[in-house]
PDB file of N, CA, C and O in Angstrom:
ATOM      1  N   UNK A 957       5.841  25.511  28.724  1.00 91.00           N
ATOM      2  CA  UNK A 957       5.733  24.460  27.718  1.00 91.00           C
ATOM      3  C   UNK A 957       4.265  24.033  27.644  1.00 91.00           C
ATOM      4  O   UNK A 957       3.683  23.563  28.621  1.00 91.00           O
ATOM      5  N   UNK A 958       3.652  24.222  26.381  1.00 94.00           N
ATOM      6  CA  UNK A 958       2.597  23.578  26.366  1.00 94.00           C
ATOM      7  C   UNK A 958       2.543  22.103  25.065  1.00 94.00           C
ATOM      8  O   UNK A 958       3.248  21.774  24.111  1.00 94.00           O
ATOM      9  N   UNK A 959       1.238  21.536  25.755  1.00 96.00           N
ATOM     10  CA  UNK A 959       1.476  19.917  24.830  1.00 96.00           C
ATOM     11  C   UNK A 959      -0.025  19.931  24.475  1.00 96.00           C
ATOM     12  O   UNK A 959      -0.618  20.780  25.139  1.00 96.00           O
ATOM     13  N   UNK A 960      -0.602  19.430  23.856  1.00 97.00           N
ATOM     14  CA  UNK A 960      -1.669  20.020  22.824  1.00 97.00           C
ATOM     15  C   UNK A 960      -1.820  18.086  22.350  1.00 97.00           C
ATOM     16  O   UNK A 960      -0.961  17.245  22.083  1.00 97.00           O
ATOM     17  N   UNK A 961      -3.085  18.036  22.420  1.00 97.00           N
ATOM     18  CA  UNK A 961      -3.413  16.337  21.392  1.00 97.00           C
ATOM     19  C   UNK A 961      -3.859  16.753  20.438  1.00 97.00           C
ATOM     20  O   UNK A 961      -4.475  17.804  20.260  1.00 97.00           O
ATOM     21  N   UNK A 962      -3.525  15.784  19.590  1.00 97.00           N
ATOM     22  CA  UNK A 962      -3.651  16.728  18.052  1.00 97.00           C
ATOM     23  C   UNK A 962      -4.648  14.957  17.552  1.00 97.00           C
ATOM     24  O   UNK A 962      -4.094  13.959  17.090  1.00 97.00           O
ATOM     25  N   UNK A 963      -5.595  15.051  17.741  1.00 96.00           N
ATOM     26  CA  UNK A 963      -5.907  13.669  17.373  1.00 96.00           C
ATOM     27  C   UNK A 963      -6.383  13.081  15.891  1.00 96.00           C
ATOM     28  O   UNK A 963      -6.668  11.903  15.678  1.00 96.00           O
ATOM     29  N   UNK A 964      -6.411  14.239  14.840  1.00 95.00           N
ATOM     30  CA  UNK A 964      -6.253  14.244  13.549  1.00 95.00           C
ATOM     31  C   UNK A 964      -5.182  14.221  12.614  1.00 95.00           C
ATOM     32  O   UNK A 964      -5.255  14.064  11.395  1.00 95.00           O
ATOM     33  N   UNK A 965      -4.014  14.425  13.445  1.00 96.00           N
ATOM     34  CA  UNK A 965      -2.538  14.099  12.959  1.00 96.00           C
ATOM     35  C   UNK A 965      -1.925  12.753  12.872  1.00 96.00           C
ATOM     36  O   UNK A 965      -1.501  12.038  13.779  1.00 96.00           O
ATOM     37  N   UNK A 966      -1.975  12.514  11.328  1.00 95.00           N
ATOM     38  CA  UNK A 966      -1.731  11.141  11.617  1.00 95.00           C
ATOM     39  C   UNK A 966      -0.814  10.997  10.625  1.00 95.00           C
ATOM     40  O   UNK A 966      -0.996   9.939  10.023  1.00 95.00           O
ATOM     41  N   UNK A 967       0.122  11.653  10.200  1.00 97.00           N
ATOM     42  CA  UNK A 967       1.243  11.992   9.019  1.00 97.00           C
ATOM     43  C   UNK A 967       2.000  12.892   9.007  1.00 97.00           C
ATOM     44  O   UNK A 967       1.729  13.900   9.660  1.00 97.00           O
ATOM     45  N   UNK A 968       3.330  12.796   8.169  1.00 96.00           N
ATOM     46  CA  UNK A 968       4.100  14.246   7.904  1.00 96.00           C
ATOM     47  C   UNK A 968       3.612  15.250   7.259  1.00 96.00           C
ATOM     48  O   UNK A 968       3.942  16.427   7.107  1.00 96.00           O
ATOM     49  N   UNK A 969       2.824  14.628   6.928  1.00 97.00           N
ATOM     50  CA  UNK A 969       1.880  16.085   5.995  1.00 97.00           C
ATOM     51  C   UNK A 969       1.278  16.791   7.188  1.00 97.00           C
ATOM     52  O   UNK A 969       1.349  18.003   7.390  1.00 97.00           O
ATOM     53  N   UNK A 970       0.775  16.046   7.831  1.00 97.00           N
ATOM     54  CA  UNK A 970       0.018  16.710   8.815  1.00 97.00           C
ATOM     55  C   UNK A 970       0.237  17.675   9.492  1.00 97.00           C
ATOM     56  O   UNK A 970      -0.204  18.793   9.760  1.00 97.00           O
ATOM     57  N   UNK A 971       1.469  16.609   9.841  1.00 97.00           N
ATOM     58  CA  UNK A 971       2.899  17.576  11.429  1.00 97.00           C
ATOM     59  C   UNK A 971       2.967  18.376  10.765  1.00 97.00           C
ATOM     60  O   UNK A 971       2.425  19.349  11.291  1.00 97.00           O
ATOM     61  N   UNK A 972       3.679  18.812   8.965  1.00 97.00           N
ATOM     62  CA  UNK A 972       3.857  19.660   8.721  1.00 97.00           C
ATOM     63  C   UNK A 972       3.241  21.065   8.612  1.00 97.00           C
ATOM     64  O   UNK A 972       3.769  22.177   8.582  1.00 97.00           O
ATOM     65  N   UNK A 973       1.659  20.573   8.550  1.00 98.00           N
ATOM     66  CA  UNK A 973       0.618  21.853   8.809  1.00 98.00           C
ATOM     67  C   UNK A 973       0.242  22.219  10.143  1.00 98.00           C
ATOM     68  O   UNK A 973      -0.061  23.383  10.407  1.00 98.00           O
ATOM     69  N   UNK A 974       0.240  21.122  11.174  1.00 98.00           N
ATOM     70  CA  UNK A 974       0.242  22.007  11.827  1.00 98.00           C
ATOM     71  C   UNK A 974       1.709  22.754  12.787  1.00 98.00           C
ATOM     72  O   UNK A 974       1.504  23.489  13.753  1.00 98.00           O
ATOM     73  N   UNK A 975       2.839  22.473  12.403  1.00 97.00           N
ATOM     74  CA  UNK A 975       3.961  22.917  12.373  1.00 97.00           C
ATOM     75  C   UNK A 975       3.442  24.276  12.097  1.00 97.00           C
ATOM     76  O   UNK A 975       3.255  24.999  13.075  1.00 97.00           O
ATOM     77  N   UNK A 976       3.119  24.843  10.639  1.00 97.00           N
ATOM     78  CA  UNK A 976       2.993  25.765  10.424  1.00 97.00           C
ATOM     79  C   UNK A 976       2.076  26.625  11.138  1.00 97.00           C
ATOM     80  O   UNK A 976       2.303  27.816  11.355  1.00 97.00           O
ATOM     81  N   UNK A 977       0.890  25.920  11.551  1.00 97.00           N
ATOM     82  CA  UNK A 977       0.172  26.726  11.800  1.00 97.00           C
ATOM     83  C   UNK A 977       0.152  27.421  13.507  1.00 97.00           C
ATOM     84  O   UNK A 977      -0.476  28.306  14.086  1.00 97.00           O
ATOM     85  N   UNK A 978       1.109  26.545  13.817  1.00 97.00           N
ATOM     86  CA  UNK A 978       1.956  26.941  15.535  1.00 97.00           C
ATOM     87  C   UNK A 978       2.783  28.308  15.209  1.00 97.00           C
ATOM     88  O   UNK A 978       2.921  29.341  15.865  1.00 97.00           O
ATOM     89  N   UNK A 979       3.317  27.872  13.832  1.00 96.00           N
ATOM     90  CA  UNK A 979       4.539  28.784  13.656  1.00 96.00           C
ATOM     91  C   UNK A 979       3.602  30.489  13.149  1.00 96.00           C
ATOM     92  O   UNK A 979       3.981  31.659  13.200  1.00 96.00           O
ATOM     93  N   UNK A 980       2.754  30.077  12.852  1.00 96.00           N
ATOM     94  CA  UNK A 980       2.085  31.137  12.021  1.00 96.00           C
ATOM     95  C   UNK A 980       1.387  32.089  12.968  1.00 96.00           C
ATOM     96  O   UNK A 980       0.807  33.123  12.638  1.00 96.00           O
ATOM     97  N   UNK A 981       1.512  31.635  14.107  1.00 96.00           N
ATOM     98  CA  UNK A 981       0.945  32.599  15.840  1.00 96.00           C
ATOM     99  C   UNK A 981       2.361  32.972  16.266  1.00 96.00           C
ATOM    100  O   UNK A 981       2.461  34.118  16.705  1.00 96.00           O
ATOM    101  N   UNK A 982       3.441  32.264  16.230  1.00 96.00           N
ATOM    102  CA  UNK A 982       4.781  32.806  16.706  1.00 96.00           C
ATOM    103  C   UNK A 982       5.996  31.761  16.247  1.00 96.00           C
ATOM    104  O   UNK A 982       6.291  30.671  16.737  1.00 96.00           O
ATOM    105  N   UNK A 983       6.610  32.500  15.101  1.00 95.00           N
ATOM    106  CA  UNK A 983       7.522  32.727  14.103  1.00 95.00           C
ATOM    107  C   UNK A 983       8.144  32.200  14.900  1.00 95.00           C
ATOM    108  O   UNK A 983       8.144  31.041  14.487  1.00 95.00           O
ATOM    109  N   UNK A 984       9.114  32.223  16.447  1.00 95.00           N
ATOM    110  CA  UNK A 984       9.750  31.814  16.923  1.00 95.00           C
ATOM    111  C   UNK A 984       9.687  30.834  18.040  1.00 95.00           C
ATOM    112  O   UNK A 984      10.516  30.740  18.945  1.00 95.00           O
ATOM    113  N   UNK A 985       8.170  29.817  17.813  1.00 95.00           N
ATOM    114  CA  UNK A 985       7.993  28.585  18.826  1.00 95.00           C
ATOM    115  C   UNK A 985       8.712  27.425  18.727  1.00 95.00           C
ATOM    116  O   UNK A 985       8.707  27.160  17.525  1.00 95.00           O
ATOM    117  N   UNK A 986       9.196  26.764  19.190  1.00 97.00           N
ATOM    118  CA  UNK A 986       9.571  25.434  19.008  1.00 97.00           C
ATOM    119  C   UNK A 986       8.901  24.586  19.144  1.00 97.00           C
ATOM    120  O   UNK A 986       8.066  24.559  20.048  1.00 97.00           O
ATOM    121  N   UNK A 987       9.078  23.562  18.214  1.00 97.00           N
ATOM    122  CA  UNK A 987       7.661  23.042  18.359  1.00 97.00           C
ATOM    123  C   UNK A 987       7.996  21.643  18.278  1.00 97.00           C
ATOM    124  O   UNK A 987       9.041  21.483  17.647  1.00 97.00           O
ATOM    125  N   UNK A 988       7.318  20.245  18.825  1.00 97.00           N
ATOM    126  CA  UNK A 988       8.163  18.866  18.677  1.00 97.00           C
ATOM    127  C   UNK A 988       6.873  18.406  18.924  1.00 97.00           C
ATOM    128  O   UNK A 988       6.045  18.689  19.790  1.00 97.00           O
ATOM    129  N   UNK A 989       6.878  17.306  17.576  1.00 97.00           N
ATOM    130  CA  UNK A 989       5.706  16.464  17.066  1.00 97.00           C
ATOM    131  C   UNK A 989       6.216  14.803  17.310  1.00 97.00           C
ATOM    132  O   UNK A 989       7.307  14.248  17.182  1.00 97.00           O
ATOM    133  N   UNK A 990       5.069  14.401  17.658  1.00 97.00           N
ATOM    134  CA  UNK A 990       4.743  12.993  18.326  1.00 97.00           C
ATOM    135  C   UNK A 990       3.706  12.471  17.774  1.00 97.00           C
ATOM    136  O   UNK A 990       2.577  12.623  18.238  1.00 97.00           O
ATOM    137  N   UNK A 991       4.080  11.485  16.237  1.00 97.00           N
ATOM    138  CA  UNK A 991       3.227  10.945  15.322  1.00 97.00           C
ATOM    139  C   UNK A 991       2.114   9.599  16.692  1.00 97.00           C
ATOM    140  O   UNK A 991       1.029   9.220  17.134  1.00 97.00           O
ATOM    141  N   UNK A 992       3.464   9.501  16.685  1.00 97.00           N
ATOM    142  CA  UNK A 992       2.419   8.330  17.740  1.00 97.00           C
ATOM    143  C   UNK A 992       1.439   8.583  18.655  1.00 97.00           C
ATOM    144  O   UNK A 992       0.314   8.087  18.591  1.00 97.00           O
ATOM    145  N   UNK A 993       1.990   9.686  19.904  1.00 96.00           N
ATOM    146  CA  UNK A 993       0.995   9.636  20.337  1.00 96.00           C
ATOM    147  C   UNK A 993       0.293  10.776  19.926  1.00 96.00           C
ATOM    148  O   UNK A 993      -0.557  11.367  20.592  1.00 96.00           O
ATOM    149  N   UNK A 994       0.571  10.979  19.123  1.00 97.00           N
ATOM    150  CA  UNK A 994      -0.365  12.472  18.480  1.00 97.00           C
ATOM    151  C   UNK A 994      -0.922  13.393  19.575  1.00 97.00           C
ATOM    152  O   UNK A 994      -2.005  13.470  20.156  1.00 97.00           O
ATOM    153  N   UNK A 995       0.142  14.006  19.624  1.00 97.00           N
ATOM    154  CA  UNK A 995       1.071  15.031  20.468  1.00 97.00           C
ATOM    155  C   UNK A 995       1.907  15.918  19.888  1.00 97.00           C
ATOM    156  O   UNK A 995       2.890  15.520  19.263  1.00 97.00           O
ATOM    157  N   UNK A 996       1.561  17.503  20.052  1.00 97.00           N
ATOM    158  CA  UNK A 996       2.836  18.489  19.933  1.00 97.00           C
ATOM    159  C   UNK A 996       3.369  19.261  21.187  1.00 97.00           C
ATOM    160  O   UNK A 996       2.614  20.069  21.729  1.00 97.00           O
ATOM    161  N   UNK A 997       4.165  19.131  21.494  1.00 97.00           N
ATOM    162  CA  UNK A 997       4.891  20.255  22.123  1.00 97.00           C
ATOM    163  C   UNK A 997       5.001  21.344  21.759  1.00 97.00           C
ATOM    164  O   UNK A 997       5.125  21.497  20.544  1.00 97.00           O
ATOM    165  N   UNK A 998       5.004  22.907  22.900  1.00 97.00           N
ATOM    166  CA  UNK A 998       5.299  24.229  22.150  1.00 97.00           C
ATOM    167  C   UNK A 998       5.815  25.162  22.841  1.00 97.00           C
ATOM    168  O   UNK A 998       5.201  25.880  23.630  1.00 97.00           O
ATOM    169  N   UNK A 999       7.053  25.210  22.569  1.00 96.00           N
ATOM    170  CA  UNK A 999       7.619  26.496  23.801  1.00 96.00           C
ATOM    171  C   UNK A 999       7.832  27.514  23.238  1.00 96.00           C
ATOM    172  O   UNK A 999       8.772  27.713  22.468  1.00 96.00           O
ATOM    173  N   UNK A1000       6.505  28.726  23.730  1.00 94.00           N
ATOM    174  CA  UNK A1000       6.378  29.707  22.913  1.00 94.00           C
ATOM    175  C   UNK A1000       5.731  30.499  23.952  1.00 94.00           C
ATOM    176  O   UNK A1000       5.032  30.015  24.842  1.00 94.00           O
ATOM    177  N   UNK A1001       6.035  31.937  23.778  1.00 88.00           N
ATOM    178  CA  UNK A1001       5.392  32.956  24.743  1.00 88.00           C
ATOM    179  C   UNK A1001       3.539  33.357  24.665  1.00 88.00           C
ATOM    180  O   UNK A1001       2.858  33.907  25.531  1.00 88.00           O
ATOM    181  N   UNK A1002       3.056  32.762  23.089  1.00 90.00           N
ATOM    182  CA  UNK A1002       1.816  33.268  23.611  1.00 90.00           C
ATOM    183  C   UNK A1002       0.908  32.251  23.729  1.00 90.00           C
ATOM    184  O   UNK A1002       1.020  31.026  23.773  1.00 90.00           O
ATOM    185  N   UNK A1003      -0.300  33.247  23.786  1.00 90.00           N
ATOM    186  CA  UNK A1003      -1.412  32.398  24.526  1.00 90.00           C
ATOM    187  C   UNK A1003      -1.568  30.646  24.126  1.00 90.00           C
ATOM    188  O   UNK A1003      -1.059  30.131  23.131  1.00 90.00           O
ATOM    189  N   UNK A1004      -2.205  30.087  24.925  1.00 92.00           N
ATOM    190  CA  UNK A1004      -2.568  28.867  24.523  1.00 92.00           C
ATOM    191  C   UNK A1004      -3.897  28.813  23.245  1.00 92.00           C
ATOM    192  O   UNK A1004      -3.877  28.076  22.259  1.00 92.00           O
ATOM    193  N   UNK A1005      -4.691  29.532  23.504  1.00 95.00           N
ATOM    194  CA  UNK A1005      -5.934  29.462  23.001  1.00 95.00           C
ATOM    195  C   UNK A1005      -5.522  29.700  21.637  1.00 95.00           C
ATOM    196  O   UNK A1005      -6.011  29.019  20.736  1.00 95.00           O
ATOM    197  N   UNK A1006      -4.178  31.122  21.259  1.00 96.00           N
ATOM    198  CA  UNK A1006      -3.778  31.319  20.249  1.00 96.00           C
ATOM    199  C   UNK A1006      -3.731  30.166  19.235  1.00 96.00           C
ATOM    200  O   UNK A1006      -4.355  30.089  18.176  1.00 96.00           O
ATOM    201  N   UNK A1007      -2.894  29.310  19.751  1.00 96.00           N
ATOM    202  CA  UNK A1007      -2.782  28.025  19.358  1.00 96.00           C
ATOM    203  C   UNK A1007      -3.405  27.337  18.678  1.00 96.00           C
ATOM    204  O   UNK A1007      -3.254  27.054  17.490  1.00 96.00           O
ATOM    205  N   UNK A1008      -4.263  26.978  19.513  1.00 96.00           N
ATOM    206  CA  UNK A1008      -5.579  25.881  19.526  1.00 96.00           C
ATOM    207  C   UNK A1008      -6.653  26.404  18.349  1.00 96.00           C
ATOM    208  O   UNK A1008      -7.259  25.683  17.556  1.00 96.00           O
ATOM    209  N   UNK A1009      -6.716  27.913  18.465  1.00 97.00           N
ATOM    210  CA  UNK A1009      -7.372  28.384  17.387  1.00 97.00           C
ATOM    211  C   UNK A1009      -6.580  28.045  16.062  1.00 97.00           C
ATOM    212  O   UNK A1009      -6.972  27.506  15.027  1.00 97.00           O
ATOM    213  N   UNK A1010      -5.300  28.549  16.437  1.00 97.00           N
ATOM    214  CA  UNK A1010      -4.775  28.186  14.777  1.00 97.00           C
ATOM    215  C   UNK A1010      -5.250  27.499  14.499  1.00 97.00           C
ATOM    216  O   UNK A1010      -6.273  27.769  13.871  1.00 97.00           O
ATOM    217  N   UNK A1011      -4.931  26.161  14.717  1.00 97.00           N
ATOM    218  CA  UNK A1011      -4.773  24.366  14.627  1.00 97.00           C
ATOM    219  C   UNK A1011      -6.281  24.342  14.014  1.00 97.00           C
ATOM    220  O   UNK A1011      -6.747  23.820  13.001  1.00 97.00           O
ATOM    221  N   UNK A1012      -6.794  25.052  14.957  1.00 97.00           N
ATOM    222  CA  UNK A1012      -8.758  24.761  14.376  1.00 97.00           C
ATOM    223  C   UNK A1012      -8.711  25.234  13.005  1.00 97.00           C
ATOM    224  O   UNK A1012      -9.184  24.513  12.126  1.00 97.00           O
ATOM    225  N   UNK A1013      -8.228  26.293  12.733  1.00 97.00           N
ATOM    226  CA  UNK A1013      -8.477  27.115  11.310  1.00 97.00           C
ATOM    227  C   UNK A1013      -7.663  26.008  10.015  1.00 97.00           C
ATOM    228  O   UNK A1013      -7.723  25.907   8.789  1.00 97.00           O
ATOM    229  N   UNK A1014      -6.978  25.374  11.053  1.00 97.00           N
ATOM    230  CA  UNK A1014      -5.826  24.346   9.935  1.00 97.00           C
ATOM    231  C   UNK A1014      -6.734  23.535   9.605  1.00 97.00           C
ATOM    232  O   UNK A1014      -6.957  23.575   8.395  1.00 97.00           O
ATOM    233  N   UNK A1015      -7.565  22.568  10.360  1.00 97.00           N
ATOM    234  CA  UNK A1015      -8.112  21.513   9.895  1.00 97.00           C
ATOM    235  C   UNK A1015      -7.912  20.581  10.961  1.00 97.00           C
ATOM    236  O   UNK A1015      -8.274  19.416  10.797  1.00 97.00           O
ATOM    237  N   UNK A1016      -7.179  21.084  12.443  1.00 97.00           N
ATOM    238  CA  UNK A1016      -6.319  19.906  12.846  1.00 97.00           C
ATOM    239  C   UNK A1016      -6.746  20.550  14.507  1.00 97.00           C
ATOM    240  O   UNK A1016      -5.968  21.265  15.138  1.00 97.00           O
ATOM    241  N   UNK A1017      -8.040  20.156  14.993  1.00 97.00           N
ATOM    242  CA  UNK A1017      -8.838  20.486  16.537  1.00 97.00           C
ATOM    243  C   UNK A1017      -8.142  20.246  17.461  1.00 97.00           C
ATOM    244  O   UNK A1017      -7.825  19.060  17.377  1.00 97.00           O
ATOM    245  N   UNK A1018      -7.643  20.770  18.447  1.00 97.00           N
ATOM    246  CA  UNK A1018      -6.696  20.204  19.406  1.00 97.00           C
ATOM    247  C   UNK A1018      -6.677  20.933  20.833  1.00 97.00           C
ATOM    248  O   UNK A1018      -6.848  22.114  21.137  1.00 97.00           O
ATOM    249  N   UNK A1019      -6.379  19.669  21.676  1.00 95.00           N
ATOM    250  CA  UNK A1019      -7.083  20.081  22.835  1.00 95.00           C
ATOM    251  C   UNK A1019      -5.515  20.102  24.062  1.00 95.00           C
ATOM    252  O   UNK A1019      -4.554  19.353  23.883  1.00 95.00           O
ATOM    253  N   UNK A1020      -5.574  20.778  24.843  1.00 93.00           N
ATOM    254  CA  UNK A1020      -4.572  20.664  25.883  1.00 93.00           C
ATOM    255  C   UNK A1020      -4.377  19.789  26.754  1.00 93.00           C
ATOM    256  O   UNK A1020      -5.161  19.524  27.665  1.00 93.00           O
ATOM    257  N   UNK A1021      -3.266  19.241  26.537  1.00 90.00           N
ATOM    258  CA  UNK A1021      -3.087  17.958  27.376  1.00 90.00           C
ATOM    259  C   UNK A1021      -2.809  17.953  28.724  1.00 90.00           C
ATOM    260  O   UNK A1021      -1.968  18.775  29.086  1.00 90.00           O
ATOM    261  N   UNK A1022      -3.264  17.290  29.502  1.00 75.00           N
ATOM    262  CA  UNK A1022      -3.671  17.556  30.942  1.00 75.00           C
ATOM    263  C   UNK A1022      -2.051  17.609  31.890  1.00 75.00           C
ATOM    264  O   UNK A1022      -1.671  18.271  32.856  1.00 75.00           O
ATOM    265  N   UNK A1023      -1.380  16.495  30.981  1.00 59.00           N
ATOM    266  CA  UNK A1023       0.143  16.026  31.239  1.00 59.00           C
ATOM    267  C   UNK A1023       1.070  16.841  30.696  1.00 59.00           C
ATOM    268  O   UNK A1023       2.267  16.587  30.826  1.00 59.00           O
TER     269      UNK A1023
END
């Protein structure tokens, strides 16, 4: 499980992109968004960095949460 701060997410629009853009590294992640504390969850087999890059290419920088 990885958890990711998403500290530019501050809407459903948002979650919804970067929803996608989790989904768009692996079609089959699950993924659970936390407007508040602007936070995603991701239980997914690949890399982390995969990720994090997406999110960058989205618009939406995000860093791995220590917790």
């Amino acid at each position: 499980m990885l958890k990711l701060n998403v500290p530019d997410m501050t809407c459903g629009h948002c979650a919804g992109v970067v929803t996608k853009a989790i989904q768009s590294v692996d079609a089959g992640a699950e993924v659970g968004v936390d407007l508040k504390t602007q936070t995603v969850t991701i239980d997914a087999s690949a890399d982390d960095a995969a990720f994090t890059q997406a999110l960058d290419v989205a618009g939406y920088p995000a860093t791995v949460s220590a917790a």
